[in-house]
Amino acid sequence: DAMVIQNPRYQVTQFGKPVTLSCSQTLNHNVMYWYQQKSSQAPKLLFHYYDKDFNNEADTPDNFQSRRPNTSFCFLDIRSPGLGDAAMYLCATSRTGQSNQPQHFGDGTRLSIL
Amino acid sequence: KQEVTQIPAALSVPEGENLVLNCSFTDSAIYNLQWFRQDPGKGLTSLLLIQSSQREQTSGRLNASLDKSSGRSTLYIAASQPGDSATYLCAVPSGNTGKLIFGQGTTLQVKP
């Protein structure tokens, strides 16, 4: 009965080769978030969708894009991955996005760059 | 700008010991505080969420407290077990988008 599902769990790509990470949810939540967590660091928000409205963090590199074709799915696209993009990528959802609501996380996708 | 700090960064204790993990935040105007567990190479599992109006939340052997005025939260783990070994992260929402600001975590090792 997994509620936030990320695929794949592990992804290996080559330097500069585009890669897409996937997140789906069965909670019917309005808001979906993508966080990046580098080794031994705190997770950091890249962007989020409130329904279909895309919201980018000011310091998120242009190399990162996102798509949300419907309520259930959200994708993270990295156009030209560099070595510094190797990290755990965490997807989360929130029912309303209000700060009094908890966020529910998936198991993450660990991205390696060769 | 909200900043979240966790001390210590790492902790090693013998099995059966009671322990306390600390979390501090700079802006006391928070809606809630959430504690997560992260096993190596895995995602985040929510342990406890304390609303700003609450002072404590309990789940099994875990007890989380919140003192907004001093900008602190503690996670108390009773009778620790080797299975408790993991990284524990605290986080608070920032702004009106629900964006979470995380501490860097405390990595706990419970030795049999």
Short mmCIF file of C-alpha atoms in Angstrom, two decimals:
data_model
loop_
_atom_site.label_atom_id
_atom_site.label_comp_id
_atom_site.label_asym_id
_atom_site.label_seq_id
_atom_site.Cartn_x
_atom_site.Cartn_y
_atom_site.Cartn_z
CA ASP A 1 0.00 0.00 0.00
CA ALA A 2 2.83 2.37 -0.92
CA MET A 3 1.50 5.92 -1.25
CA VAL A 4 4.40 7.79 -2.86
CA ILE A 5 6.29 5.66 -5.34
CA GLN A 6 9.55 6.58 -6.97
CA ASN A 7 11.09 4.80 -9.93
CA PRO A 8 13.69 3.64 -10.38
CA ARG A 9 15.25 3.18 -6.95
CA TYR A 10 18.73 3.40 -8.47
CA GLN A 11 19.65 5.18 -11.68
CA VAL A 12 23.03 5.33 -13.36
CA THR A 13 23.63 7.69 -16.26
CA GLN A 14 26.58 9.04 -18.15
CA PHE A 15 27.95 12.53 -17.81
CA GLY A 16 25.82 14.80 -20.03
CA LYS A 17 23.21 12.15 -20.90
CA PRO A 18 19.64 13.29 -20.09
CA VAL A 19 17.85 11.35 -17.40
CA THR A 20 14.28 11.32 -16.07
CA LEU A 21 13.18 10.30 -12.59
CA SER A 22 9.58 9.37 -11.87
CA CYS A 23 7.25 9.88 -8.92
CA SER A 24 3.64 8.76 -8.54
CA GLN A 25 1.18 9.09 -5.68
CA THR A 26 -2.04 7.39 -4.67
CA LEU A 27 -2.98 10.02 -2.09
CA ASN A 28 -4.64 12.44 -4.52
CA HIS A 29 -2.65 15.26 -2.97
CA ASN A 30 -2.55 18.64 -4.65
CA VAL A 31 1.12 19.40 -4.06
CA MET A 32 4.18 17.46 -5.15
CA TYR A 33 7.76 18.34 -4.22
CA TRP A 34 11.21 17.35 -5.46
CA TYR A 35 14.13 17.50 -3.01
CA GLN A 36 17.81 16.85 -3.69
CA GLN A 37 19.94 15.28 -0.97
CA LYS A 38 23.68 15.08 -1.54
CA SER A 39 25.81 12.73 0.50
CA SER A 40 25.76 13.55 4.23
CA GLN A 41 23.75 16.72 3.60
CA ALA A 42 20.23 17.87 4.39
CA PRO A 43 17.56 17.50 1.71
CA LYS A 44 17.04 20.71 -0.24
CA LEU A 45 13.93 21.68 -2.19
CA LEU A 46 14.37 22.00 -5.96
CA PHE A 47 10.80 22.88 -6.94
CA HIS A 48 7.19 22.00 -6.31
CA TYR A 49 3.88 21.84 -8.12
CA TYR A 50 0.71 23.20 -6.60
CA ASP A 51 -1.75 21.38 -8.83
CA LYS A 52 -0.47 22.43 -12.29
CA ASP A 53 1.35 25.53 -11.11
CA PHE A 54 5.12 25.07 -11.22
CA ASN A 55 7.24 26.80 -8.57
CA ASN A 56 11.00 26.88 -8.93
CA GLU A 57 13.39 27.59 -6.05
CA ALA A 58 15.60 30.57 -6.83
CA ASP A 59 18.84 28.58 -6.67
CA THR A 60 17.71 25.50 -8.59
CA PRO A 61 20.00 25.09 -11.61
CA ASP A 62 18.51 25.52 -15.09
CA ASN A 63 19.66 21.99 -15.82
CA PHE A 64 16.72 20.71 -13.77
CA GLN A 65 13.19 20.67 -15.15
CA SER A 66 9.95 19.10 -14.02
CA ARG A 67 6.67 17.94 -15.53
CA ARG A 68 3.38 17.07 -13.94
CA PRO A 69 1.06 15.63 -16.60
CA ASN A 70 -1.68 14.78 -14.10
CA THR A 71 -2.39 14.73 -10.36
CA SER A 72 -0.75 11.36 -9.82
CA PHE A 73 2.55 11.74 -11.64
CA CYS A 74 5.49 14.10 -11.49
CA PHE A 75 8.79 13.80 -13.34
CA LEU A 76 12.23 15.27 -12.73
CA ASP A 77 14.28 15.82 -15.88
CA ILE A 78 18.00 16.52 -15.73
CA ARG A 79 19.03 17.75 -19.16
CA SER A 80 22.80 17.38 -18.95
CA PRO A 81 23.82 15.71 -15.70
CA GLY A 82 27.15 16.68 -14.24
CA LEU A 83 29.16 14.86 -11.58
CA GLY A 84 27.82 17.28 -9.00
CA ASP A 85 24.27 16.11 -9.66
CA ALA A 86 24.91 12.70 -8.13
CA ALA A 87 22.54 12.57 -5.17
CA MET A 88 19.42 11.06 -3.68
CA TYR A 89 16.30 12.61 -5.18
CA LEU A 90 13.26 12.59 -2.94
CA CYS A 91 9.67 13.13 -3.99
CA ALA A 92 7.07 14.24 -1.46
CA THR A 93 3.41 15.16 -1.45
CA SER A 94 1.16 17.35 0.66
CA ARG A 95 -2.63 17.44 0.62
CA THR A 96 -2.86 21.23 0.43
CA GLY A 97 0.70 22.55 0.61
CA GLN A 98 -0.17 24.58 3.67
CA SER A 99 2.53 24.64 6.29
CA ASN A 100 0.36 22.87 8.88
CA GLN A 101 0.10 19.76 6.68
CA PRO A 102 2.62 16.88 6.87
CA GLN A 103 4.62 15.82 3.84
CA HIS A 104 4.75 12.21 2.73
CA PHE A 105 7.96 10.99 1.14
CA GLY A 106 8.80 8.24 -1.31
CA ASP A 107 11.77 5.92 -0.97
CA GLY A 108 13.91 8.11 -3.21
CA THR A 109 15.97 7.54 -6.34
CA ARG A 110 19.72 7.41 -5.95
CA LEU A 111 21.36 8.88 -9.06
CA SER A 112 24.93 8.07 -10.01
CA ILE A 113 26.85 9.79 -12.81
CA LEU A 114 29.61 7.96 -14.66
CA LYS B 1 15.83 33.00 6.92
CA GLN B 2 15.03 29.79 8.78
CA GLU B 3 17.99 27.61 9.73
CA VAL B 4 17.78 24.21 11.39
CA THR B 5 20.64 22.66 13.33
CA GLN B 6 21.01 19.19 14.79
CA ILE B 7 23.49 18.23 17.46
CA PRO B 8 25.28 15.89 17.71
CA ALA B 9 26.05 14.92 14.11
CA ALA B 10 26.72 11.34 15.20
CA LEU B 11 25.97 9.30 18.29
CA SER B 12 26.93 5.78 19.34
CA VAL B 13 25.28 4.11 22.33
CA PRO B 14 25.00 0.59 23.76
CA GLU B 15 21.73 -1.25 23.36
CA GLY B 16 19.13 -0.49 26.01
CA GLU B 17 20.24 3.06 26.68
CA ASN B 18 17.79 5.97 26.64
CA LEU B 19 18.93 8.84 24.43
CA VAL B 20 18.02 12.34 23.32
CA LEU B 21 18.52 13.92 19.91
CA ASN B 22 18.45 17.69 19.62
CA CYS B 23 17.07 20.02 16.99
CA SER B 24 17.13 23.82 17.04
CA PHE B 25 15.62 26.38 14.67
CA THR B 26 16.20 30.11 14.34
CA ASP B 27 12.70 31.37 13.51
CA SER B 28 10.19 30.39 16.17
CA ALA B 29 7.18 31.25 13.98
CA ILE B 30 6.63 27.67 12.85
CA TYR B 31 3.43 25.74 12.19
CA ASN B 32 4.87 22.38 13.15
CA LEU B 33 8.04 20.33 13.37
CA GLN B 34 8.52 16.91 11.86
CA TRP B 35 10.99 14.18 12.79
CA PHE B 36 12.07 11.69 10.12
CA ARG B 37 14.13 8.54 10.05
CA GLN B 38 16.41 7.72 7.10
CA ASP B 39 18.08 4.36 6.69
CA PRO B 40 21.28 4.23 4.57
CA GLY B 41 20.48 4.75 0.89
CA LYS B 42 16.76 5.02 1.56
CA GLY B 43 14.09 7.71 1.60
CA LEU B 44 12.50 9.44 4.59
CA THR B 45 10.07 7.85 6.99
CA SER B 46 7.98 10.24 9.05
CA LEU B 47 8.16 9.45 12.76
CA LEU B 48 6.34 12.25 14.52
CA LEU B 49 4.80 15.60 13.67
CA ILE B 50 4.24 18.14 16.43
CA GLN B 51 1.90 21.02 15.75
CA SER B 52 2.93 24.43 17.10
CA SER B 53 0.16 24.27 19.71
CA GLN B 54 1.48 21.00 21.11
CA ARG B 55 4.36 20.40 23.47
CA GLU B 56 4.78 16.65 23.02
CA GLN B 57 3.97 13.75 20.73
CA THR B 58 4.53 10.09 21.52
CA SER B 59 4.72 7.01 19.34
CA GLY B 60 5.83 3.80 20.99
CA ARG B 61 9.34 4.28 22.37
CA LEU B 62 9.64 7.70 20.74
CA ASN B 63 8.73 10.98 22.37
CA ALA B 64 9.18 14.34 20.68
CA SER B 65 8.94 17.65 22.50
CA LEU B 66 8.68 21.16 21.15
CA ASP B 67 9.57 24.47 22.79
CA LYS B 68 8.79 27.16 20.24
CA SER B 69 9.91 30.08 22.38
CA SER B 70 13.42 28.70 22.72
CA GLY B 71 13.50 27.30 19.18
CA ARG B 72 14.16 23.72 20.25
CA SER B 73 12.85 20.23 19.83
CA THR B 74 14.09 16.95 21.24
CA LEU B 75 13.50 13.36 20.17
CA TYR B 76 13.70 10.95 23.07
CA ILE B 77 14.27 7.26 22.27
CA ALA B 78 13.67 4.89 25.15
CA ALA B 79 15.40 1.53 25.53
CA SER B 80 17.32 1.82 22.27
CA GLN B 81 17.70 -1.22 19.99
CA PRO B 82 20.16 -2.01 17.17
CA GLY B 83 17.23 -1.60 14.77
CA ASP B 84 17.04 2.06 15.76
CA SER B 85 20.36 2.67 14.01
CA ALA B 86 19.68 5.25 11.30
CA THR B 87 19.93 8.96 10.58
CA TYR B 88 17.29 11.11 12.26
CA LEU B 89 16.31 14.39 10.63
CA CYS B 90 14.13 17.19 11.89
CA ALA B 91 12.40 19.66 9.59
CA VAL B 92 10.18 22.73 9.80
CA PRO B 93 8.00 24.25 7.08
CA SER B 94 9.05 27.63 5.73
CA GLY B 95 6.78 30.25 4.19
CA ASN B 96 3.32 29.42 2.92
CA THR B 97 4.23 26.67 0.45
CA GLY B 98 4.97 23.90 2.91
CA LYS B 99 8.61 23.85 1.83
CA LEU B 100 10.58 21.94 4.47
CA ILE B 101 13.86 23.18 5.89
CA PHE B 102 15.87 20.24 7.20
CA GLY B 103 18.64 19.86 9.70
CA GLN B 104 21.64 17.83 8.59
CA GLY B 105 20.63 14.94 10.78
CA THR B 106 22.05 12.90 13.64
CA THR B 107 23.42 9.50 12.68
CA LEU B 108 22.69 7.05 15.47
CA GLN B 109 24.42 3.72 15.99
CA VAL B 110 23.07 1.38 18.65
CA LYS B 111 25.56 -1.37 19.45
CA PRO B 112 24.33 -4.81 20.52
#
